[in-house]
């Protein structure tokens, strides 16, 4: 899916290391790591060097310290019990011994060696990705903008002065253009997945992953894959029971108390118990979930309760497309979309953060404004843009871009705060980030330039490129 050219897209092509990749040669190791972390692979056709099928239940967490590249991955080989352990990424099989991993005790927990091409090493399960990418290397290189680089804390960057000297209209234009690049890259990722599983399943996986926030993206995505294979039409509560059962997060013991709350959990167990044997092989281990540091609203079972409402209601992709083709004033975009996505008050989850938490004093919606913005700019609008681009419908593609640019600002976070410190010395122009697109544009600039340099901005071309625009 070629990206429409704009000034920022041209700048992006001039950053260091953006020369064309040879499709017959190995990619940079950092790109291969990004491919693994974001699973830009044909997930349904992965096989080890010895021929066994591979199912990735969780790719692991990127390790920024010494040791294997990814920690705590969960993978399944053939019909074996899922394994938990580390994943090492190398370009070639010989990297295992050449780098001393075979004698390094820090690598004893490695359960999978991911390489570009080749066979196994020392009998270690080895997965070659050369013929298992979901897009050509050139497209993957374009998509990868430094998502996984270590962010640098420190003083304002060298682009701070040129950006402050930039007229406000030009600054807003650059942020919008960078935001559109980000929209299109996200759309390309959804389109790549759609080529494997279809447009509707691609949407479901994107929505579930976004509900997982940053800690539980992959377990939620896996549950979306499972939900897409059944084709069953269930009630809200039966979907809640099934998703909770698949997740492995249902308590091992039933509550002994009485009351509506205890009765709800008993009903979940009764429903799940009847089909547990049918789905025993797909139940996720509890270790795949990260629960520490989560806000109450981001608890996985509560997010799954929301997804159950969507699944039970049915036709969510069609309803989103109808919303997309309606004429809606910019000021009403968020309110009309939340009306579509917000379910009626759930008799249990509107009053609880978890299965065991005390009853809240007042009900809380399953979908808040912050998560709505995240779903909109990261999944829904990119998915609609990708559909329009695939159908060569320029008018609908423009509609997706217009709504993306008009969407109100999302929740602030540490990444955005660091970006404002680096690019604006913590003092961006007043009103600069009133829309989510400006935030998205800032994130894209950081990923494309800041995260490919260091705290001293060595070899970063962004300051020079901005100076060319200053009158």
XYZ file of C-alpha atoms in Angstrom:
471
model
C 0.000 0.000 0.000
C 2.013 3.034 -1.179
C 1.905 6.075 1.091
C 0.683 9.323 -0.485
C 3.567 11.773 -0.542
C 3.674 14.894 1.599
C 6.527 17.048 2.863
C 6.959 15.099 6.087
C 6.918 11.801 4.207
C 9.763 13.132 2.045
C 11.708 14.170 5.148
C 11.127 10.743 6.648
C 12.750 9.180 3.621
C 15.905 11.233 4.221
C 16.635 10.020 7.743
C 19.727 7.840 8.267
C 19.443 4.176 7.367
C 16.449 4.488 5.057
C 18.031 3.173 1.900
C 16.129 0.474 0.034
C 16.426 -3.024 1.468
C 17.367 -5.910 -0.767
C 14.542 -8.407 -0.737
C 17.060 -11.233 -1.176
C 19.308 -10.111 1.668
C 18.961 -10.123 5.454
C 17.302 -7.153 7.176
C 18.969 -5.200 9.993
C 18.719 -7.168 13.221
C 16.774 -4.328 14.819
C 14.109 -4.638 12.118
C 13.945 -8.393 12.684
C 13.414 -7.740 16.401
C 10.578 -5.346 15.581
C 9.025 -7.912 13.236
C 9.045 -10.425 16.087
C 7.722 -8.050 18.752
C 4.839 -6.861 16.582
C 4.359 -10.294 15.016
C 4.509 -9.049 11.418
C 4.550 -12.677 10.330
C 2.185 -15.258 8.851
C 1.120 -16.461 12.276
C -0.946 -19.372 10.997
C 1.904 -20.987 9.056
C 4.966 -20.783 11.315
C 7.108 -23.917 11.506
C 10.350 -24.803 13.238
C 13.410 -26.000 11.385
C 12.423 -29.559 12.376
C 8.972 -29.152 10.808
C 6.863 -28.720 13.939
C 4.175 -26.024 13.857
C 4.661 -22.963 16.075
C 1.898 -21.022 17.773
C 2.919 -17.763 19.422
C 0.719 -17.142 22.449
C 2.876 -14.199 23.525
C 6.057 -12.934 21.801
C 7.591 -11.859 25.104
C 8.656 -8.492 26.468
C 11.515 -6.594 24.874
C 14.583 -6.838 27.104
C 16.581 -3.590 27.211
C 19.302 -5.067 29.421
C 21.810 -7.888 28.980
C 20.473 -11.303 28.099
C 17.975 -12.601 25.530
C 16.131 -10.103 23.351
C 12.679 -11.021 24.701
C 11.685 -12.252 28.132
C 8.747 -14.396 29.239
C 7.452 -15.434 25.829
C 4.891 -18.246 25.594
C 5.033 -20.500 22.555
C 3.542 -23.850 21.623
C 5.261 -26.406 19.402
C 2.912 -28.819 17.640
C 0.506 -30.370 20.156
C 2.890 -29.960 23.090
C 2.070 -28.048 26.262
C 2.835 -24.332 25.814
C 6.312 -23.346 26.974
C 7.267 -20.161 28.764
C 10.741 -18.762 28.387
C 12.951 -16.315 26.551
C 13.448 -15.664 22.843
C 16.739 -14.723 21.214
C 16.764 -13.016 17.811
C 19.766 -13.406 15.496
C 20.203 -13.015 11.768
C 21.865 -16.417 11.334
C 22.013 -19.692 13.235
C 25.726 -19.279 13.959
C 24.954 -16.177 16.018
C 24.015 -18.451 18.927
C 27.598 -19.677 19.354
C 29.358 -16.648 17.878
C 27.832 -14.423 20.553
C 28.559 -16.908 23.330
C 24.906 -17.590 24.122
C 25.546 -21.343 24.344
C 27.765 -20.890 27.432
C 26.087 -17.827 28.943
C 23.853 -18.752 31.928
C 21.638 -15.743 31.165
C 20.417 -17.615 28.071
C 19.460 -20.873 29.773
C 15.760 -19.983 29.718
C 15.686 -19.468 25.934
C 12.942 -21.648 24.442
C 13.074 -20.321 20.878
C 15.822 -19.036 18.588
C 14.356 -16.666 15.976
C 16.562 -16.135 12.934
C 16.299 -14.727 9.429
C 17.307 -17.895 7.619
C 18.987 -21.215 8.396
C 18.643 -24.353 10.527
C 18.725 -25.032 14.257
C 21.616 -24.561 16.679
C 22.558 -27.103 19.359
C 19.116 -28.673 19.066
C 17.439 -25.431 20.168
C 13.991 -24.894 18.592
C 14.669 -22.481 15.741
C 12.244 -20.425 13.685
C 13.350 -18.813 10.406
C 11.280 -15.810 9.350
C 12.597 -15.199 5.822
C 9.592 -16.776 4.102
C 7.087 -16.024 6.846
C 6.742 -12.225 6.767
C 3.293 -10.689 6.297
C 4.650 -8.047 3.894
C 7.754 -7.439 1.744
C 10.896 -6.262 3.538
C 10.663 -2.815 1.934
C 7.152 -2.305 3.304
C 8.192 -3.540 6.741
C 11.166 -1.193 6.754
C 8.857 1.695 5.874
C 6.447 0.668 8.639
C 9.183 0.411 11.261
C 9.948 3.849 12.640
C 11.957 2.949 15.721
C 9.029 1.637 17.802
C 11.359 -0.343 20.008
C 14.320 1.948 20.439
C 15.232 3.015 23.943
C 13.926 6.465 24.602
C 16.529 9.003 25.681
C 15.895 11.227 28.654
C 17.815 14.454 28.947
C 17.954 18.037 27.800
C 16.015 19.561 24.955
C 17.051 18.301 21.556
C 18.807 20.297 18.845
C 15.509 20.650 16.977
C 14.051 22.682 19.854
C 15.378 26.007 18.537
C 14.328 25.522 14.912
C 10.869 24.335 15.975
C 10.368 27.429 18.157
C 11.381 29.609 15.209
C 8.927 27.897 12.915
C 5.731 29.857 12.145
C 2.724 28.279 13.811
C 1.027 27.401 10.528
C 4.085 25.490 9.322
C 4.437 23.674 12.666
C 0.793 22.604 12.595
C 1.210 21.421 9.005
C 4.256 19.286 9.861
C 2.465 17.675 12.799
C -0.570 16.943 10.613
C 1.595 15.427 7.885
C 3.486 13.255 10.380
C 0.140 12.181 11.841
C -1.112 11.133 8.398
C 2.034 9.064 7.882
C 1.288 7.357 11.208
C -2.328 6.741 10.183
C -1.217 5.154 6.927
C 1.406 2.946 8.585
C -1.172 1.640 11.050
C -3.555 1.065 8.149
C -0.886 -0.911 6.289
C -0.410 -3.166 9.318
C -4.165 -3.864 9.545
C -4.313 -4.479 5.788
C -1.433 -6.955 6.010
C -3.320 -8.920 8.658
C -6.522 -8.707 6.587
C -4.733 -10.448 3.737
C -4.365 -13.447 6.039
C -7.675 -13.549 7.894
C -10.098 -11.090 6.268
C -11.089 -7.515 7.015
C -13.539 -8.213 9.844
C -11.129 -10.440 11.761
C -8.373 -7.877 11.278
C -10.628 -5.288 12.916
C -11.519 -7.556 15.824
C -7.881 -8.333 16.530
C -7.001 -4.641 16.421
C -9.834 -3.735 18.802
C -9.004 -6.489 21.288
C -5.312 -5.574 21.200
C -6.138 -1.921 21.904
C -8.251 -3.006 24.877
C -5.148 -4.710 26.223
C -3.457 -1.319 26.511
C 0.337 -1.711 26.605
C 0.642 -4.581 29.087
C -1.764 -7.184 27.710
C -1.911 -6.585 23.974
C -0.954 -10.114 22.952
C -3.231 -12.141 25.247
C -6.174 -9.998 24.129
C -5.213 -10.396 20.474
C -5.033 -14.164 20.938
C -8.567 -14.190 22.394
C -9.769 -12.262 19.337
C -8.242 -14.965 17.139
C -10.127 -17.616 19.118
C -13.414 -15.716 18.999
C -13.088 -15.387 15.248
C -12.844 -19.167 14.756
C -16.119 -20.172 16.448
C -18.819 -18.306 14.515
C -21.114 -18.813 17.532
C -23.919 -16.409 18.408
C -24.053 -16.134 22.188
C -25.616 -13.876 24.792
C -23.493 -11.252 26.541
C -23.087 -13.369 29.666
C -22.171 -16.505 27.730
C -19.535 -14.561 25.792
C -18.230 -13.176 29.097
C -18.002 -16.714 30.466
C -16.233 -18.035 27.373
C -13.727 -15.165 27.134
C -13.007 -15.373 30.859
C -12.542 -19.133 30.551
C -10.228 -18.845 27.557
C -8.221 -16.196 29.402
C -7.439 -18.552 32.285
C -8.342 -15.771 34.725
C -11.470 -17.287 36.298
C -10.887 -17.960 40.009
C -10.144 -21.589 40.856
C -12.759 -21.599 43.611
C -16.358 -20.430 43.612
C -17.335 -17.709 46.100
C -18.960 -18.907 49.312
C -20.968 -15.778 49.920
C -24.440 -14.921 48.749
C -25.866 -12.037 46.796
C -26.013 -10.903 43.187
C -22.227 -10.564 42.854
C -21.503 -14.112 43.979
C -24.347 -15.390 41.833
C -22.856 -13.763 38.730
C -19.561 -15.573 39.223
C -21.371 -18.878 39.761
C -23.243 -18.389 36.493
C -19.944 -17.727 34.689
C -18.502 -20.943 36.081
C -21.623 -22.950 35.253
C -21.520 -21.747 31.648
C -17.782 -22.252 31.292
C -17.805 -25.682 32.938
C -20.148 -27.040 30.275
C -17.682 -26.240 27.469
C -14.358 -26.239 29.256
C -13.413 -29.659 27.893
C -14.094 -28.511 24.338
C -11.665 -25.605 24.686
C -9.130 -27.045 27.129
C -6.288 -26.858 24.600
C -6.634 -23.109 23.992
C -6.886 -21.838 27.588
C -4.156 -19.277 28.170
C -1.747 -19.735 31.090
C -2.114 -17.096 33.784
C 1.547 -16.220 33.353
C 0.777 -14.649 29.966
C -0.962 -11.743 31.715
C 0.655 -8.723 33.310
C -1.515 -7.451 36.145
C 0.842 -5.219 38.138
C 0.653 -1.480 37.550
C -2.746 -1.622 35.830
C -5.358 1.010 36.423
C -8.649 -0.447 37.673
C -10.413 0.277 34.363
C -7.711 -1.616 32.438
C -8.196 -4.915 34.263
C -8.347 -7.620 31.549
C -11.612 -9.250 32.627
C -13.348 -5.883 32.598
C -12.052 -5.200 29.087
C -13.254 -8.646 28.035
C -16.684 -7.868 29.461
C -16.874 -4.913 27.058
C -15.731 -7.061 24.132
C -18.426 -9.615 25.039
C -21.088 -6.931 24.568
C -19.717 -6.156 21.091
C -19.604 -9.829 20.105
C -23.128 -10.479 21.359
C -24.582 -7.449 19.599
C -23.109 -8.592 16.275
C -22.396 -6.683 13.058
C -19.917 -4.287 14.680
C -17.859 -3.844 11.466
C -21.038 -3.016 9.503
C -22.201 -0.563 12.152
C -18.809 1.172 12.116
C -18.985 1.474 8.339
C -22.464 3.024 8.572
C -21.134 5.502 11.145
C -18.254 6.262 8.812
C -20.490 7.113 5.856
C -22.790 9.400 7.863
C -22.378 13.168 7.714
C -21.262 14.117 11.217
C -19.951 17.504 12.428
C -16.411 17.318 13.784
C -17.609 18.321 17.250
C -19.897 15.265 17.378
C -17.491 12.588 16.126
C -16.533 11.243 19.553
C -20.040 11.393 21.014
C -21.597 9.563 18.063
C -18.938 6.859 18.106
C -19.183 6.252 21.844
C -22.944 5.922 21.446
C -22.227 3.093 19.018
C -19.548 1.363 21.124
C -20.802 1.959 24.681
C -22.993 -0.966 25.778
C -25.921 -0.667 28.193
C -24.917 -0.666 31.842
C -23.602 -4.136 32.669
C -25.316 -5.543 35.742
C -22.003 -6.672 37.236
C -19.130 -4.868 35.507
C -20.681 -1.422 35.755
C -20.293 -1.830 39.526
C -16.952 -3.657 39.835
C -13.350 -3.263 38.693
C -12.566 -6.970 39.189
C -14.420 -10.160 40.095
C -13.413 -9.775 43.740
C -13.461 -6.001 44.221
C -16.098 -4.355 46.443
C -19.192 -2.943 44.793
C -18.668 0.653 43.621
C -20.769 3.455 45.002
C -21.825 4.530 41.515
C -21.698 2.730 38.165
C -18.758 3.238 35.828
C -18.995 2.915 32.016
C -17.122 0.089 30.355
C -15.679 2.479 27.777
C -14.208 5.854 28.723
C -13.153 8.819 26.613
C -9.430 7.996 26.782
C -9.897 4.434 25.525
C -12.350 5.647 22.862
C -9.670 7.953 21.448
C -7.127 5.131 21.532
C -9.503 2.801 19.661
C -10.363 5.507 17.131
C -6.912 6.755 16.134
C -5.069 3.432 16.430
C -7.608 0.969 15.045
C -10.975 2.162 13.747
C -9.947 5.073 11.528
C -6.802 3.293 10.215
C -8.956 0.235 9.420
C -11.508 2.369 7.575
C -8.688 4.174 5.722
C -7.216 0.814 4.700
C -10.605 -0.397 3.446
C -11.028 2.781 1.402
C -7.497 2.527 0.002
C -7.994 -1.138 -0.925
C -11.199 -0.188 -2.750
C -9.503 2.800 -4.416
C -12.176 5.069 -2.950
C -10.457 8.441 -2.695
C -13.494 10.167 -1.161
C -13.749 7.717 1.754
C -10.000 7.771 2.283
C -10.211 11.555 2.583
C -13.083 11.171 5.043
C -10.952 8.911 7.227
C -8.088 11.422 7.173
C -10.423 14.347 7.911
C -11.916 12.607 10.945
C -8.492 11.507 12.131
C -7.239 15.110 12.001
C -10.358 16.432 13.752
C -10.416 13.948 16.625
C -10.063 15.592 20.067
C -6.830 15.105 21.996
C -6.326 11.900 23.912
C -4.948 11.254 27.354
C -1.453 12.536 28.083
C 1.267 10.009 28.875
C 4.958 9.738 29.684
C 5.964 9.307 26.049
C 4.213 12.507 24.991
C 5.652 14.428 27.938
C 9.180 13.311 27.061
C 8.584 14.216 23.415
C 7.475 17.743 24.335
C 10.553 18.087 26.528
C 12.877 16.997 23.731
C 11.283 18.974 20.893
C 9.879 22.022 22.688
C 11.830 22.212 25.960
C 8.526 21.488 27.657
C 6.953 24.688 26.258
C 5.009 23.907 23.064
C 2.967 26.720 21.512
C -0.360 27.260 23.256
C -3.132 25.110 21.835
C -0.747 23.075 19.690
C -1.949 19.708 20.973
C -5.704 20.114 21.169
C -6.234 17.285 18.687
C -5.189 13.655 18.818
C -3.555 14.005 15.388
C -1.006 16.494 16.748
C -0.150 14.004 19.494
C 0.138 11.235 16.924
C 2.341 13.404 14.712
C 4.642 14.154 17.631
C 4.950 10.449 18.418
C 5.801 9.691 14.793
C 8.545 12.325 14.718
C 10.053 10.845 17.878
C 9.959 7.343 16.413
C 11.359 8.393 13.049
C 14.129 10.682 14.254
C 14.715 10.968 18.031
C 14.791 7.232 18.594
C 17.290 6.733 15.777
C 19.718 9.139 17.401
C 20.937 9.669 20.974
C 20.633 12.272 23.730
C 23.048 14.532 21.839
C 21.012 14.264 18.602
C 24.060 12.944 16.763
C 23.417 12.218 13.077
C 19.782 13.375 13.359
C 18.703 15.347 10.292
C 15.427 16.647 11.697
C 16.841 19.974 13.020
C 18.417 20.691 9.628
C 15.214 19.807 7.779
C 13.143 22.084 10.025
C 15.567 24.981 9.492
C 14.927 24.793 5.759
C 11.278 25.645 6.379
C 11.963 28.592 8.704
C 11.501 31.847 6.713
